[in-house]
Short mmCIF file of C-alpha atoms in Angstrom, two decimals:
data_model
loop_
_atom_site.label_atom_id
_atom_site.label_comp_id
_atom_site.label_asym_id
_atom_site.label_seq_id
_atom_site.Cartn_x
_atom_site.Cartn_y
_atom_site.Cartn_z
CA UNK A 42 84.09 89.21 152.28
CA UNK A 43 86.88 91.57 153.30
CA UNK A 44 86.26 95.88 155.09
CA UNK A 45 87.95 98.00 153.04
CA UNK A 46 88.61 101.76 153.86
CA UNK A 47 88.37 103.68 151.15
CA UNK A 48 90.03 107.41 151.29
CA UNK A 49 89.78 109.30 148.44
CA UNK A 50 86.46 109.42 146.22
CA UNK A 51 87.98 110.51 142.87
CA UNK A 52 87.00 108.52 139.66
CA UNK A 53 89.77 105.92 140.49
CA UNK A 54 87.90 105.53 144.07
CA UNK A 55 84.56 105.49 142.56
CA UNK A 56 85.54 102.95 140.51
CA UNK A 57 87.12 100.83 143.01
CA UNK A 58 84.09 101.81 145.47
CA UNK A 59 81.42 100.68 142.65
CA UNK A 60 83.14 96.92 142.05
CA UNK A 61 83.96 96.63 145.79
CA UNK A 62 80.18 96.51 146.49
CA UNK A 63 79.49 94.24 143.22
CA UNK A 64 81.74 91.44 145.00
CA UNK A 65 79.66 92.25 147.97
CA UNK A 66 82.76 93.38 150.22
CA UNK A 67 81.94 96.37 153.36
CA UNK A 68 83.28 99.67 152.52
CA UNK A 69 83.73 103.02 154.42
CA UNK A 70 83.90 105.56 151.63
CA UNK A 71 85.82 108.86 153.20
CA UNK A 72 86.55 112.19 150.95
CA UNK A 73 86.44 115.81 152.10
CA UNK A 74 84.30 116.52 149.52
CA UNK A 75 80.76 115.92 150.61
CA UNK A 76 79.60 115.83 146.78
CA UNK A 77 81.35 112.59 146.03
CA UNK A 78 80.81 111.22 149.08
CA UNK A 79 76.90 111.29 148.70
CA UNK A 80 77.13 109.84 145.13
CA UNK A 81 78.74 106.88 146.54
CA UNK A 82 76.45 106.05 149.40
CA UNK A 83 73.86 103.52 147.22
CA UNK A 84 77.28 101.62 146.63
CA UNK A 85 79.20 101.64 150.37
CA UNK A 86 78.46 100.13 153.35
CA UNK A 87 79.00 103.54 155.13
CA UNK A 88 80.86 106.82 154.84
CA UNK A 89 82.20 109.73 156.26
CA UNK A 90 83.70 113.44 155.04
CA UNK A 91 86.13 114.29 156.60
CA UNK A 92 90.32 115.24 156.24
CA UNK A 93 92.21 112.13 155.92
CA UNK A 94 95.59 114.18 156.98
CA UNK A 95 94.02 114.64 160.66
CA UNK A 96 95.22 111.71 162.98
CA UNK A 97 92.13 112.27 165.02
CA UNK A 98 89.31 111.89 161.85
CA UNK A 99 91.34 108.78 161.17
CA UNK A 100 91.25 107.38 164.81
CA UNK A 101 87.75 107.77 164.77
CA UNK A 102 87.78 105.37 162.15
CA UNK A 103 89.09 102.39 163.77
CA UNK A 104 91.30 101.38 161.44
CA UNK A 105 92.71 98.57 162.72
CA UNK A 106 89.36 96.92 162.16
CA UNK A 107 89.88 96.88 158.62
CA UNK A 108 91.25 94.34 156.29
CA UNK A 109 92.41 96.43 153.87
CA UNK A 110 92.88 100.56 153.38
CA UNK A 111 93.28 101.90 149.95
CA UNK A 112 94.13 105.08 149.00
CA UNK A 113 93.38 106.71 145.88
CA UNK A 114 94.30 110.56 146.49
CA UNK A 115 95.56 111.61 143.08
CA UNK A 116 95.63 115.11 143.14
CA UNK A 117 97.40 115.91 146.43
CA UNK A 118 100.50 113.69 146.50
CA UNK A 119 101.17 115.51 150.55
CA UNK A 120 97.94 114.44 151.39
CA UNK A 121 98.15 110.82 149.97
CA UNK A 122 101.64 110.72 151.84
CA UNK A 123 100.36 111.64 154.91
CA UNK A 124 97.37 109.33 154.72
CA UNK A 125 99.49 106.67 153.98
CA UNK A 126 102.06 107.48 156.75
CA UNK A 127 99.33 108.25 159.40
CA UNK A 128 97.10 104.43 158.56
CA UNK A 129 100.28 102.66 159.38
CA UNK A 130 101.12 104.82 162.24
CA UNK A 131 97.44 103.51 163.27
CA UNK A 132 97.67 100.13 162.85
CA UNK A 133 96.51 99.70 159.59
CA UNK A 134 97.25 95.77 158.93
CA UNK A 135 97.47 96.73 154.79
CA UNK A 136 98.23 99.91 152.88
CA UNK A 137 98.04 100.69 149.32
CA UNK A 138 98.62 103.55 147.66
CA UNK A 139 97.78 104.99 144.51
CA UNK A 140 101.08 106.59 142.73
CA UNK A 141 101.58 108.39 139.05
CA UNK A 142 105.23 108.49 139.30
CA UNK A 143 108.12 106.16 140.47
CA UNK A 144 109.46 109.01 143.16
CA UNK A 145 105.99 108.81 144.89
CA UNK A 146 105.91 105.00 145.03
CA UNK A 147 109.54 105.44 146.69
CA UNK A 148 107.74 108.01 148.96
CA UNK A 149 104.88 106.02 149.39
CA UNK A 150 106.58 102.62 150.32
CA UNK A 151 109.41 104.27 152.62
CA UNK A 152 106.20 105.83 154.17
CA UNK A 153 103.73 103.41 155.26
CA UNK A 154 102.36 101.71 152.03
CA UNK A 155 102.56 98.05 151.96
CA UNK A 156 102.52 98.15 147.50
CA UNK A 157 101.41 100.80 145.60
CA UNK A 158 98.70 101.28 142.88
CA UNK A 159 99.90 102.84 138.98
CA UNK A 160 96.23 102.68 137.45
CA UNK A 161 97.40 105.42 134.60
CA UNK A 162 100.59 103.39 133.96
CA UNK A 163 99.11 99.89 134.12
CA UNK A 164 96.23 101.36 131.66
CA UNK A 165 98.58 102.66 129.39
CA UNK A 166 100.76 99.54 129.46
CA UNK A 167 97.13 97.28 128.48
CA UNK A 168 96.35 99.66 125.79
CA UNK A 169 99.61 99.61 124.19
CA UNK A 170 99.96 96.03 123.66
CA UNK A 171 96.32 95.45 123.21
CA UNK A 172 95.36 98.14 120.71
CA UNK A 173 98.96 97.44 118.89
CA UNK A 174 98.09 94.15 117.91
CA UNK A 175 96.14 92.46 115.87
CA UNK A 176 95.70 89.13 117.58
CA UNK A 177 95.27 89.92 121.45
CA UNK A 178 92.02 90.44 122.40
CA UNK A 179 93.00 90.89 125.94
CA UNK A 180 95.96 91.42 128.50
CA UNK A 181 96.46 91.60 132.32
CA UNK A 182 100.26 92.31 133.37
CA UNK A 183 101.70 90.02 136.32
CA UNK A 184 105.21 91.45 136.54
CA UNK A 185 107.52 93.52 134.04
CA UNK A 186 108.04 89.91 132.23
CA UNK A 187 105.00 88.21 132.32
CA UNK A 188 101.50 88.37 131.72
CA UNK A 189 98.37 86.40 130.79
CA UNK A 190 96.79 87.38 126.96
CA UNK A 191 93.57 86.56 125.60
CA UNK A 192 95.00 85.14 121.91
CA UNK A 193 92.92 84.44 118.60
CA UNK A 194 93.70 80.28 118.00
CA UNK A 195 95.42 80.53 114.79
CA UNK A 196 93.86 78.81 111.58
CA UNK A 197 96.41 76.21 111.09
CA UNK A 198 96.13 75.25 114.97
CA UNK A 199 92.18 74.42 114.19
CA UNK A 200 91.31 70.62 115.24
CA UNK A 201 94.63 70.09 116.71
CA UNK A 202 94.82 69.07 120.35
CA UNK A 203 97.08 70.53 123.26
CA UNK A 204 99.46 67.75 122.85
CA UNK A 205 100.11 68.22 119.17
CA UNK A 206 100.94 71.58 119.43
CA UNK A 207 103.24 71.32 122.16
CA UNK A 208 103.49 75.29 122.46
CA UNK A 209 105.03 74.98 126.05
CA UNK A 210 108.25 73.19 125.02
CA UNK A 211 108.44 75.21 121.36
CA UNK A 212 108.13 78.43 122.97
CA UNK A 213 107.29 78.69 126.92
CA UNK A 214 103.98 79.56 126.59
CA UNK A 215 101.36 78.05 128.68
CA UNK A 216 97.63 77.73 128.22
CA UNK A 217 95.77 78.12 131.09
CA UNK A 218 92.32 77.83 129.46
CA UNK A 219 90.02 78.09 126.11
CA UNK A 220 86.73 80.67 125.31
CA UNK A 221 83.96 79.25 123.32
CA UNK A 222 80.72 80.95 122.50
CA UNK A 223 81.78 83.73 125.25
CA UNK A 224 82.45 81.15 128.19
CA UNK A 225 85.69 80.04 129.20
CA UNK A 226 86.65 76.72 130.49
CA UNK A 227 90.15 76.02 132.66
CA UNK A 228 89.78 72.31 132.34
CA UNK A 229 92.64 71.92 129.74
CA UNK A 230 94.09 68.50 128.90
CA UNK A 231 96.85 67.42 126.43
CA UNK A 232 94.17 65.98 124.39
CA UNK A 233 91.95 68.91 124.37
CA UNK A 234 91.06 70.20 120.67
CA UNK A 235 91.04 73.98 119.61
CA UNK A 236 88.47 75.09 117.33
CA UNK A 237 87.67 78.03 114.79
CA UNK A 238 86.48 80.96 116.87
CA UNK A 239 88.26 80.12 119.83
CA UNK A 240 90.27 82.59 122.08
CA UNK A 241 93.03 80.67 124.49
CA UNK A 242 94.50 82.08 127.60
CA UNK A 243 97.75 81.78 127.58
CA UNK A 244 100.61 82.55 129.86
CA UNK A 245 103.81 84.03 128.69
CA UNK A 246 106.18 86.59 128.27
CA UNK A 247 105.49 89.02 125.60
CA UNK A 248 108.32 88.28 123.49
CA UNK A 249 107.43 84.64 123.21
CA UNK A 250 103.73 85.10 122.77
CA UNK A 251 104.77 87.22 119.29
CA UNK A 252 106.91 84.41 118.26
CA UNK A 253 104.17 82.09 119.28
CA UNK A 254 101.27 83.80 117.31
CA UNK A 255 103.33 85.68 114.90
CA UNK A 256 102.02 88.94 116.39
#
């Protein structure tokens, strides 16, 4: 279980806010809008309105007592900026940021944040390769290479085994587990066989995933 300051109660914060308490982590929700700060109270461990700009609202904080600070100001890049700047001024042992363009990440990182957050660019870069093809039922990006895709077993690979298809040496692609009947299982051997209706995760880069599955 981690604290987590949240600053910024937008639907990107709310979001964050709302699966923060799920994993059962202790949040202090702060927006200068009281509104959103009272519709997040059943999901925070406490919270405060207030200006996230003023060094002495965030002082009162304590926020080197926190694990983690995220902020998700995406309307007001001067205010995220000066957030960000003022929590590591603090002592803020991790910063990160939310950004919509490459020049505020620059910004943001020359000015406090420890990495930065692109939720509309990392949502449009999932729904591009999700939606554009046929055979991915799922995708989560680990760098500009290489990601991990939820993949439809192709009919031809039915009742073969790991082994057999040797997909790592044919085309650098690594399966990291199976999905049957909605559950998945990482316990993978060579002789492990892959059925009709399966979905394998596998980890690749794009380009060799399409060869792969002939997306």
């Amino acid at each position: 279980m981690k604290t987590v300051l949240l600053i910024g109660l937008g639907r990107f914060g709310k979001h964050i806010a709302m699966k923060m308490n799920e994993l059962h982590h202790q949040v202090m929700a702060v927006d200068k809008n009281e509104e959103r700060v009272e519709a997040l109270l059943p999901f925070v461990t406490n919270a405060q309105i207030g200006d996230s700009t003023n060094e002495e609202f965030l002082k009162s904080l304590g926020v080197r007592n926190f694990d983690l600070c995220i902020v998700t100001i995406g309307s007001d890049f001067q205010s995220s900026l000066e957030t960000t700047s003022l929590l590591k001024e603090l002592g803020a042992k991790l910063v990160v940021s939310r950004a919509s363009r490459d020049i505020h990440a620059k910004f943001l990182l020359r000015n406090g944040a420890d990495e930065v957050l692109y939720p509309e660019r990392q949502l449009a870069s999932w729904a591009s390769i999700r939606y554009t093809s046929d055979h991915i039922a799922d995708y989560v990006e680990i760098d500009e290479d290489y990601g991990i895709f939820e993949v439809e077993v192709p009919m031809n690979w039915y009742e073969k085994s790991i082994r057999e298809l040797d997909i790592r040496n044919r085309y650098n692609v690594n399966i990291l587990g199976i999905k049957r009947e909605g559950k998945i299982s990482m316990n993978i051997a060579p002789d492990t066989q892959l059925q009709e209706n399966d979905t394998i995760m596998v980890l690749g880069k794009l380009v060799d995933v399409q060869k792969c599955f002939h997306i």
